[in-house]
Coordinates of C-alpha atoms in Angstrom, one line a residue:
X1030 CA 31.6 -26.3 48.8
X1031 CA 30.9 -29.2 46.5
X1032 CA 30.6 -32.2 48.2
X1033 CA 32.8 -35.3 46.7
X1034 CA 31.5 -38.8 47.6
X1035 CA 33.8 -41.9 47.4
X1036 CA 32.9 -43.0 43.9
X1037 CA 33.9 -40.0 42.6
X1038 CA 37.5 -39.9 44.9
X1039 CA 38.0 -43.5 43.7
X1040 CA 37.9 -42.8 40.0
X1041 CA 39.9 -40.2 40.5
X1042 CA 42.6 -42.2 42.0
X1043 CA 42.0 -45.1 39.5
X1044 CA 42.3 -42.7 36.1
X1045 CA 45.7 -41.2 37.8
X1046 CA 47.6 -44.2 39.0
X1047 CA 47.7 -42.7 42.5
X1048 CA 50.5 -44.6 44.6
X1049 CA 50.0 -45.4 48.2
X1050 CA 52.3 -44.3 51.1
X1051 CA 53.7 -46.8 53.0
X1052 CA 51.2 -48.6 55.1
X1053 CA 51.2 -50.1 58.8
X1054 CA 48.7 -52.9 59.2
X1055 CA 46.1 -51.9 61.7
X1056 CA 43.8 -53.9 63.5
X1057 CA 40.3 -54.3 62.5
X1058 CA 37.7 -52.7 62.1
X1059 CA 39.6 -49.6 62.8
X1060 CA 41.4 -50.4 59.6
X1061 CA 38.3 -48.7 57.7
X1062 CA 38.3 -45.6 59.7
X1063 CA 41.5 -43.8 59.1
X1064 CA 41.8 -42.2 55.5
X1065 CA 39.0 -44.5 54.1
X1066 CA 39.0 -42.7 50.8
X1067 CA 42.7 -42.4 50.3
X1068 CA 44.3 -44.7 48.2
X1069 CA 46.3 -48.0 49.5
X1070 CA 47.1 -50.4 46.8
X1071 CA 49.3 -50.4 44.2
X1072 CA 46.9 -50.8 41.5
X1073 CA 43.6 -49.4 42.7
X1074 CA 40.7 -50.9 40.7
X1075 CA 38.3 -49.6 38.5
X1076 CA 34.9 -48.3 39.7
X1077 CA 33.1 -51.0 37.5
X1078 CA 35.3 -53.7 39.3
X1079 CA 34.9 -52.5 42.8
X1080 CA 30.9 -52.3 42.0
X1081 CA 30.9 -55.5 40.9
X1082 CA 33.0 -57.1 43.9
X1083 CA 30.1 -55.0 46.2
X1084 CA 27.5 -56.6 44.1
X1085 CA 28.5 -60.2 44.8
X1086 CA 29.3 -59.4 48.3
X1087 CA 25.9 -58.2 48.7
X1088 CA 24.0 -61.1 47.6
X1089 CA 26.4 -63.6 49.1
X1090 CA 24.9 -65.6 52.1
X1091 CA 28.2 -67.1 53.2
X1092 CA 29.5 -64.0 54.7
X1093 CA 26.8 -64.6 57.7
X1094 CA 27.4 -66.8 60.6
X1095 CA 24.0 -68.6 59.4
X1096 CA 25.4 -69.2 56.1
X1097 CA 21.8 -68.4 54.9
X1098 CA 21.8 -64.6 55.2
X1099 CA 22.8 -61.8 53.1
X1100 CA 22.5 -58.0 52.8
X1101 CA 19.7 -58.8 50.1
X1102 CA 17.9 -60.7 52.8
X1103 CA 16.6 -57.5 54.2
X1104 CA 17.2 -55.3 51.6
X1105 CA 15.7 -57.2 48.2
X1106 CA 15.8 -55.3 44.8
X1107 CA 12.3 -56.1 44.2
X1108 CA 11.7 -53.7 47.0
X1109 CA 13.7 -50.9 46.5
X1110 CA 16.3 -52.5 48.7
X1111 CA 13.8 -52.5 51.3
X1112 CA 12.5 -55.9 53.2
X1113 CA 10.8 -58.3 51.3
X1114 CA 8.1 -59.3 53.7
X1115 CA 5.7 -57.6 56.2
X1116 CA 7.7 -58.4 59.1
X1117 CA 7.7 -55.6 61.2
X1118 CA 11.6 -56.4 62.2
X1119 CA 13.6 -58.8 60.3
X1120 CA 15.0 -62.5 61.7
X1121 CA 18.7 -63.0 61.7
X1122 CA 21.4 -64.5 64.2
X1123 CA 22.8 -68.4 63.8
X1124 CA 19.5 -69.7 63.6
X1125 CA 17.8 -67.1 61.7
X1126 CA 15.3 -66.8 65.0
X1127 CA 16.7 -63.4 66.6
X1128 CA 14.6 -60.3 66.0
X1129 CA 16.1 -57.1 65.1
X1130 CA 15.0 -53.9 67.1
X1131 CA 14.2 -51.8 64.4
X1132 CA 12.6 -52.1 60.2
X1133 CA 15.1 -52.7 57.8
X1134 CA 14.9 -49.3 55.8
X1135 CA 15.2 -48.9 52.0
X1136 CA 19.1 -48.5 50.7
X1137 CA 18.1 -46.4 47.9
X1138 CA 18.3 -42.7 47.4
X1139 CA 20.8 -42.2 50.0
X1140 CA 23.6 -41.2 47.7
X1141 CA 23.3 -37.2 48.9
X1142 CA 22.7 -38.2 52.5
X1143 CA 25.3 -35.5 54.4
X1144 CA 27.5 -36.5 57.6
X1145 CA 25.5 -36.4 60.7
X1146 CA 25.4 -32.7 62.4
X1147 CA 23.4 -31.3 65.5
X1148 CA 23.3 -28.1 63.4
X1149 CA 22.4 -28.3 59.7
X1150 CA 22.2 -25.3 57.3
X1151 CA 20.6 -25.6 54.2
X1152 CA 22.9 -24.2 51.4
X1153 CA 20.4 -21.6 50.4
X1154 CA 22.8 -18.6 51.5
X1155 CA 20.9 -18.1 54.8
X1156 CA 23.2 -19.5 57.6
X1157 CA 20.4 -18.1 60.2
X1158 CA 18.4 -21.2 60.1
X1159 CA 19.6 -24.0 62.2
X1160 CA 17.9 -27.1 61.2
X1161 CA 19.0 -29.1 64.0
X1162 CA 20.0 -32.8 63.8
X1163 CA 20.3 -33.9 60.3
X1164 CA 22.2 -36.7 58.2
X1165 CA 24.0 -39.7 58.8
X1166 CA 22.9 -43.4 58.1
X1167 CA 20.7 -45.9 59.9
X1168 CA 17.5 -44.7 61.8
X1169 CA 19.7 -42.7 63.9
X1170 CA 22.3 -41.3 61.7
X1171 CA 25.2 -42.6 64.0
X1172 CA 27.1 -44.1 60.5
X1173 CA 28.4 -41.2 58.8
X1174 CA 29.4 -43.3 55.5
X1175 CA 28.0 -46.2 53.3
X1176 CA 30.8 -48.3 54.3
X1177 CA 30.6 -47.4 58.3
X1178 CA 27.3 -48.5 57.8
X1179 CA 28.1 -51.7 56.0
X1180 CA 30.1 -52.9 58.6
X1181 CA 27.0 -52.9 61.6
X1182 CA 25.0 -55.6 60.0
X1183 CA 27.9 -58.0 59.3
X1184 CA 28.9 -57.6 63.2
X1185 CA 25.4 -57.5 64.7
X1186 CA 24.1 -60.9 66.7
X1187 CA 20.8 -60.1 65.4
X1188 CA 21.7 -59.8 61.8
X1189 CA 24.4 -61.5 60.0
X1190 CA 26.1 -62.6 63.6
X1191 CA 30.0 -62.3 63.0
X1192 CA 32.0 -62.3 66.1
X1193 CA 34.4 -59.6 64.8
X1194 CA 35.9 -58.2 62.0
X1195 CA 38.4 -61.0 61.5
X1196 CA 35.6 -63.4 61.2
X1197 CA 34.3 -61.4 58.1
X1198 CA 37.4 -61.2 56.4
X1199 CA 38.0 -65.1 56.8
X1200 CA 34.6 -65.9 55.4
X1201 CA 35.3 -63.7 52.3
X1202 CA 39.0 -65.5 52.1
X1203 CA 37.8 -68.9 52.7
X1204 CA 34.3 -68.5 50.5
X1205 CA 33.5 -68.4 46.7
X1206 CA 34.1 -64.7 46.3
X1207 CA 38.0 -65.2 47.4
X1208 CA 39.2 -65.3 43.9
X1209 CA 37.2 -62.3 42.4
X1210 CA 38.5 -60.5 45.7
X1211 CA 42.2 -61.1 45.0
X1212 CA 41.5 -60.2 41.7
X1213 CA 39.9 -57.0 42.3
X1214 CA 42.4 -55.9 45.4
X1215 CA 45.6 -57.5 44.8
X1216 CA 46.5 -61.2 45.0
X1217 CA 48.2 -60.6 48.4
X1218 CA 45.3 -58.7 49.4
X1219 CA 44.3 -60.9 52.6
X1220 CA 47.9 -61.1 53.8
X1221 CA 46.7 -57.5 55.6
X1222 CA 43.5 -58.4 56.8
X1223 CA 42.7 -54.8 58.2
X1224 CA 43.3 -53.8 54.3
X1225 CA 40.8 -56.5 53.1
X1226 CA 38.2 -55.7 55.6
X1227 CA 38.6 -51.9 54.3
X1228 CA 38.2 -52.6 50.6
X1229 CA 35.5 -54.8 51.5
X1230 CA 33.4 -52.4 52.9
X1231 CA 34.4 -50.1 50.0
X1232 CA 33.1 -52.5 47.8
X1233 CA 29.7 -52.6 49.6
X1234 CA 29.7 -49.1 49.5
X1235 CA 30.8 -48.4 46.1
X1236 CA 28.1 -50.6 44.8
X1237 CA 25.5 -49.0 46.7
X1238 CA 26.3 -45.7 44.8
X1239 CA 25.3 -47.7 41.4
X1240 CA 22.9 -45.2 39.8
X1241 CA 20.9 -47.9 38.3
X1242 CA 20.3 -49.9 41.2
X1243 CA 20.2 -47.4 44.0
X1244 CA 19.1 -44.2 42.4
X1245 CA 17.6 -44.6 39.0
X1246 CA 14.7 -41.8 38.9
X1247 CA 12.3 -44.0 37.0
X1248 CA 9.2 -43.1 39.0
X1249 CA 6.1 -41.7 37.3
X1250 CA 6.8 -38.6 39.3
X1251 CA 10.4 -38.1 37.5
X1252 CA 8.7 -38.4 34.2
X1253 CA 6.3 -35.7 35.1
X1254 CA 9.4 -33.3 36.0
X1255 CA 10.9 -34.4 32.9
X1256 CA 7.8 -33.6 31.2
X1257 CA 7.2 -37.0 29.9
X1258 CA 4.1 -37.7 31.7
X1259 CA 1.2 -35.9 33.4
X1260 CA -0.5 -36.6 36.7
X1261 CA -4.2 -37.9 36.9
X1262 CA -6.4 -35.7 38.2
X1263 CA -6.2 -37.8 41.8
X1264 CA -2.4 -37.7 41.6
X1265 CA -2.2 -34.0 41.3
X1266 CA -4.8 -33.5 44.2
X1267 CA -2.6 -35.5 46.2
X1268 CA 0.5 -33.5 45.3
X1269 CA -1.2 -30.3 46.0
X1270 CA -2.4 -31.7 49.7
X1271 CA 1.2 -33.0 50.2
X1272 CA 2.5 -29.9 49.6
X1273 CA -0.1 -27.8 51.3
X1274 CA 1.4 -26.4 54.8
X1275 CA -2.3 -26.2 56.4
X1276 CA -3.2 -29.7 54.9
X1277 CA -0.7 -33.0 54.5
X1278 CA 2.5 -30.4 55.1
X1279 CA 4.4 -33.4 54.3
X1280 CA 6.9 -31.6 51.7
X1281 CA 8.0 -29.7 55.2
X1282 CA 10.2 -32.7 55.6
X1283 CA 9.8 -34.9 52.4
X1284 CA 10.7 -32.2 50.0
X1285 CA 9.0 -32.8 46.8
X1286 CA 10.6 -29.9 44.5
X1287 CA 13.5 -29.9 42.1
X1288 CA 16.4 -28.2 43.9
X1289 CA 17.7 -24.8 43.0
X1290 CA 20.7 -26.6 41.4
X1291 CA 18.2 -28.7 39.2
X1292 CA 18.5 -32.1 41.2
X1293 CA 15.4 -33.9 41.5
X1294 CA 14.3 -34.2 45.0
X1295 CA 14.9 -36.9 47.5
X1296 CA 11.4 -36.8 49.4
X1297 CA 13.6 -36.2 52.5
X1298 CA 15.2 -33.6 54.1
X1299 CA 17.5 -36.1 56.2
X1300 CA 16.4 -34.4 59.5
X1301 CA 15.8 -36.6 62.4
X1302 CA 12.4 -35.7 64.3
X1303 CA 10.1 -37.1 67.0
X1304 CA 6.6 -37.9 65.7
X1305 CA 5.3 -39.7 68.9
X1306 CA 4.9 -43.2 66.7
X1307 CA 2.8 -45.5 69.2
X1308 CA 5.0 -48.5 71.0
X1309 CA 4.6 -51.9 68.9
X1310 CA 3.9 -54.5 71.5
X1311 CA 4.7 -57.2 68.8
X1312 CA 8.5 -56.6 68.9
X1313 CA 10.1 -58.8 71.3
X1314 CA 12.5 -55.9 73.0
X1315 CA 9.2 -54.3 73.9
X1316 CA 8.3 -57.2 76.0
X1317 CA 10.6 -55.8 78.8
X1318 CA 8.2 -52.6 79.7
X1319 CA 11.4 -51.0 81.0
X1320 CA 13.0 -50.6 77.4
X1321 CA 12.6 -47.9 75.1
X1322 CA 14.3 -47.2 71.8
X1323 CA 14.7 -43.2 71.8
X1324 CA 16.9 -43.1 68.6
X1325 CA 19.2 -40.2 68.4
X1326 CA 19.9 -40.6 72.2
X1327 CA 20.4 -44.4 72.4
X1328 CA 20.6 -47.3 72.8
X1329 CA 22.3 -48.0 69.5
X1330 CA 23.7 -44.5 69.3
X1331 CA 26.2 -43.6 72.5
X1332 CA 27.6 -40.2 72.0
X1333 CA 24.5 -38.5 72.2
X1334 CA 22.8 -40.0 75.1
X1335 CA 23.0 -37.1 77.5
X1336 CA 20.8 -34.8 75.1
X1337 CA 17.4 -35.6 76.6
X1338 CA 16.2 -33.2 74.2
X1339 CA 16.8 -35.4 71.3
X1340 CA 15.3 -38.9 72.6
X1341 CA 12.5 -40.3 70.4
X1342 CA 14.1 -38.5 67.0
X1343 CA 14.7 -40.8 63.9
X1344 CA 15.6 -40.4 60.6
X1345 CA 13.1 -38.9 58.3
X1346 CA 13.1 -41.5 55.3
X1347 CA 12.9 -40.9 51.5
X1348 CA 9.0 -41.7 50.8
X1349 CA 10.6 -42.8 47.3
X1350 CA 9.3 -46.3 46.5
X1351 CA 7.2 -46.0 49.9
X1352 CA 4.3 -47.8 48.2
X1353 CA 6.5 -51.0 47.9
X1354 CA 6.9 -51.1 51.8
X1355 CA 5.0 -53.5 54.0
X1356 CA 5.6 -52.0 57.6
X1357 CA 6.2 -48.4 58.2
X1358 CA 8.5 -46.3 60.7
X1359 CA 11.4 -47.2 62.8
X1360 CA 9.4 -49.9 64.5
X1361 CA 7.6 -51.5 62.0
X1362 CA 4.1 -50.2 63.7
X1363 CA 2.0 -49.8 60.9
X1364 CA 1.4 -52.1 58.0
X1365 CA -0.5 -49.7 55.3
X1366 CA 0.1 -46.3 53.8
X1367 CA -3.5 -45.6 55.1
X1368 CA -2.7 -46.5 58.2
X1369 CA 0.1 -44.1 58.3
X1370 CA -2.0 -41.5 56.8
X1371 CA -4.6 -41.8 59.1
X1372 CA -2.3 -41.9 62.0
X1373 CA -0.7 -38.3 60.8
X1374 CA -3.8 -36.8 61.1
X1375 CA -5.7 -38.4 63.8
X1376 CA -2.8 -38.8 66.3
X1377 CA -4.1 -35.7 68.1
X1378 CA -7.5 -35.4 67.2
X1379 CA -8.3 -38.7 68.1
X1380 CA -5.6 -39.9 70.1
X1381 CA -7.5 -43.0 71.6
X1382 CA -7.2 -44.6 68.0
X1383 CA -3.5 -45.1 68.4
X1384 CA -2.2 -45.0 72.0
X1385 CA -3.6 -47.3 75.1
X1386 CA -5.3 -46.4 77.9
X1387 CA -3.8 -46.1 81.7
X1388 CA -5.4 -47.5 84.6
X1389 CA -7.8 -44.6 85.1
X1390 CA -9.3 -44.6 81.6
X1391 CA -7.1 -42.0 80.5
X1392 CA -5.1 -42.0 76.6
X1393 CA -1.7 -42.8 77.7
X1394 CA -0.3 -40.6 74.3
X1395 CA 3.2 -41.2 73.1
X1396 CA 3.8 -44.5 74.8
X1397 CA 7.1 -45.5 73.6
X1398 CA 9.0 -42.5 75.2
X1399 CA 9.3 -42.5 79.0
X1400 CA 7.2 -40.0 81.2
X1401 CA 9.1 -36.3 80.7
X1402 CA 10.0 -36.5 77.2
X1403 CA 6.7 -35.4 75.6
X1404 CA 8.0 -32.0 74.9
X1405 CA 10.2 -33.7 72.2
X1406 CA 7.2 -34.6 70.1
X1407 CA 6.9 -32.8 67.0
X1408 CA 3.7 -30.4 67.4
X1409 CA 3.5 -28.8 63.3
X1410 CA 0.8 -29.1 61.0
X1411 CA -0.9 -31.5 60.9
X1412 CA 0.1 -32.5 64.2
X1413 CA -1.4 -29.0 65.5
X1414 CA -5.0 -29.7 66.5
X1415 CA -6.8 -30.8 69.5
X1416 CA -9.6 -33.7 70.4
X1417 CA -12.3 -33.1 68.9
X1418 CA -11.2 -31.0 66.0
X1419 CA -11.6 -32.3 62.2
X1420 CA -8.2 -33.9 61.2
X1421 CA -6.2 -32.0 58.2
X1422 CA -7.2 -34.6 55.7
X1423 CA -10.7 -36.5 55.4
X1424 CA -10.9 -40.0 53.9
X1425 CA -11.0 -39.0 50.4
X1426 CA -8.1 -36.5 50.5
X1427 CA -6.2 -39.4 52.2
X1428 CA -6.7 -41.6 49.4
X1429 CA -5.6 -38.5 46.9
X1430 CA -2.1 -38.4 49.0
X1431 CA -1.8 -42.1 48.7
X1432 CA -2.4 -41.8 44.8
X1433 CA 0.4 -39.4 44.6
X1434 CA 2.7 -41.5 46.7
X1435 CA 2.3 -44.5 44.4
X1436 CA 3.8 -42.1 41.6
X1437 CA 7.0 -42.3 43.8
X1438 CA 7.9 -46.4 42.4
X1439 CA 10.4 -46.5 40.4
X1440 CA 10.1 -48.5 37.1
X1441 CA 7.4 -46.5 35.9
X1442 CA 6.7 -47.0 31.8
X1443 CA 4.1 -44.8 29.9
X1444 CA 1.6 -46.2 28.4
X1445 CA 1.8 -46.1 24.5
X1446 CA -1.4 -46.2 22.5
X1447 CA -1.9 -49.2 20.0
X1448 CA -0.2 -47.9 16.5
X1449 CA -2.6 -48.5 13.7
X1450 CA -1.3 -50.8 10.4
X1451 CA -0.1 -49.0 7.7
X1452 CA -0.7 -50.8 4.5

């Protein structure tokens, strides 16, 4: 069955002049949950108007309790809508001094992310293969849609810090975007705060589905797929290593091939996986030795806390624009692509490089998991080797893979040879 996204539904509604059923005002934030994509306005706005509204909201710091933090503060357009700095986690709250618990992800290339399910089957005609927990938004997949995800940072005490949904609507109504919001959704939109919240969140979702901003497919690799460019020898070697199941095996999760339906690759399978990322001692929350961020089974996500087999699993991010990032993994524990690649191939061949020693001088592997959960950690290549064995990639091969990863950065422009003068 074809998956219909919010933008398409809204466009259809706008073109067909859908008429709303009588609405009973509901308390926020539940307002946006019930039938979020159903029409509820007398005069539905165009997708262009909603995109413009969402764009304005995305860059508006007045929607935060500090008055200084916008969505773009952590999701910078110049950094593929990811963090603009090298902080492991971003700072927010009333004084912009409260540290988050997870690294800010890029918001690009999420347009085809499926809703979360514990049992995912690829659309390949073979339902015998269960890919396990897949989909959703956030590092733990708990948000099922763009508008649901948009609410979380607005309310988070460590981010934009609004005390409740009513405070969000009040800031929107009293702020510089009020006139545009009324023009987009109707002069009486603020008379129903629940509806105002619903359409505010939908505005952010529709903006984040704008192709030019969020999935432009303008990298060198996209040009190669269009046969408009050619990889350099080093980049080509890197791609081969990236795909090789015996070497990098990166493509097993970060799919690099055009789909059977002709869609360009997203460089993620949207799965959730535990790769034993080392604990980041620089995070304030980790000053408490009893605290563990276990992703899919908590603490931010609460519905799967009893599933211990999921503990430590986090979303596989897209590798598109990964070379623009300054920190990596859910806890921002690494600060270079070279370090990430070395961890992948040396995690099990030289664990002493990545994990601390216990009091007996033994390496304490997977130190960001409570005892008893080591079986959750992925052991597929390149994590299939023992201490002392050669890593799956050597230094030159790591450099080749990194060269290839740089071809995934949007904004590529082919070099044109200088044209000769004509008399």
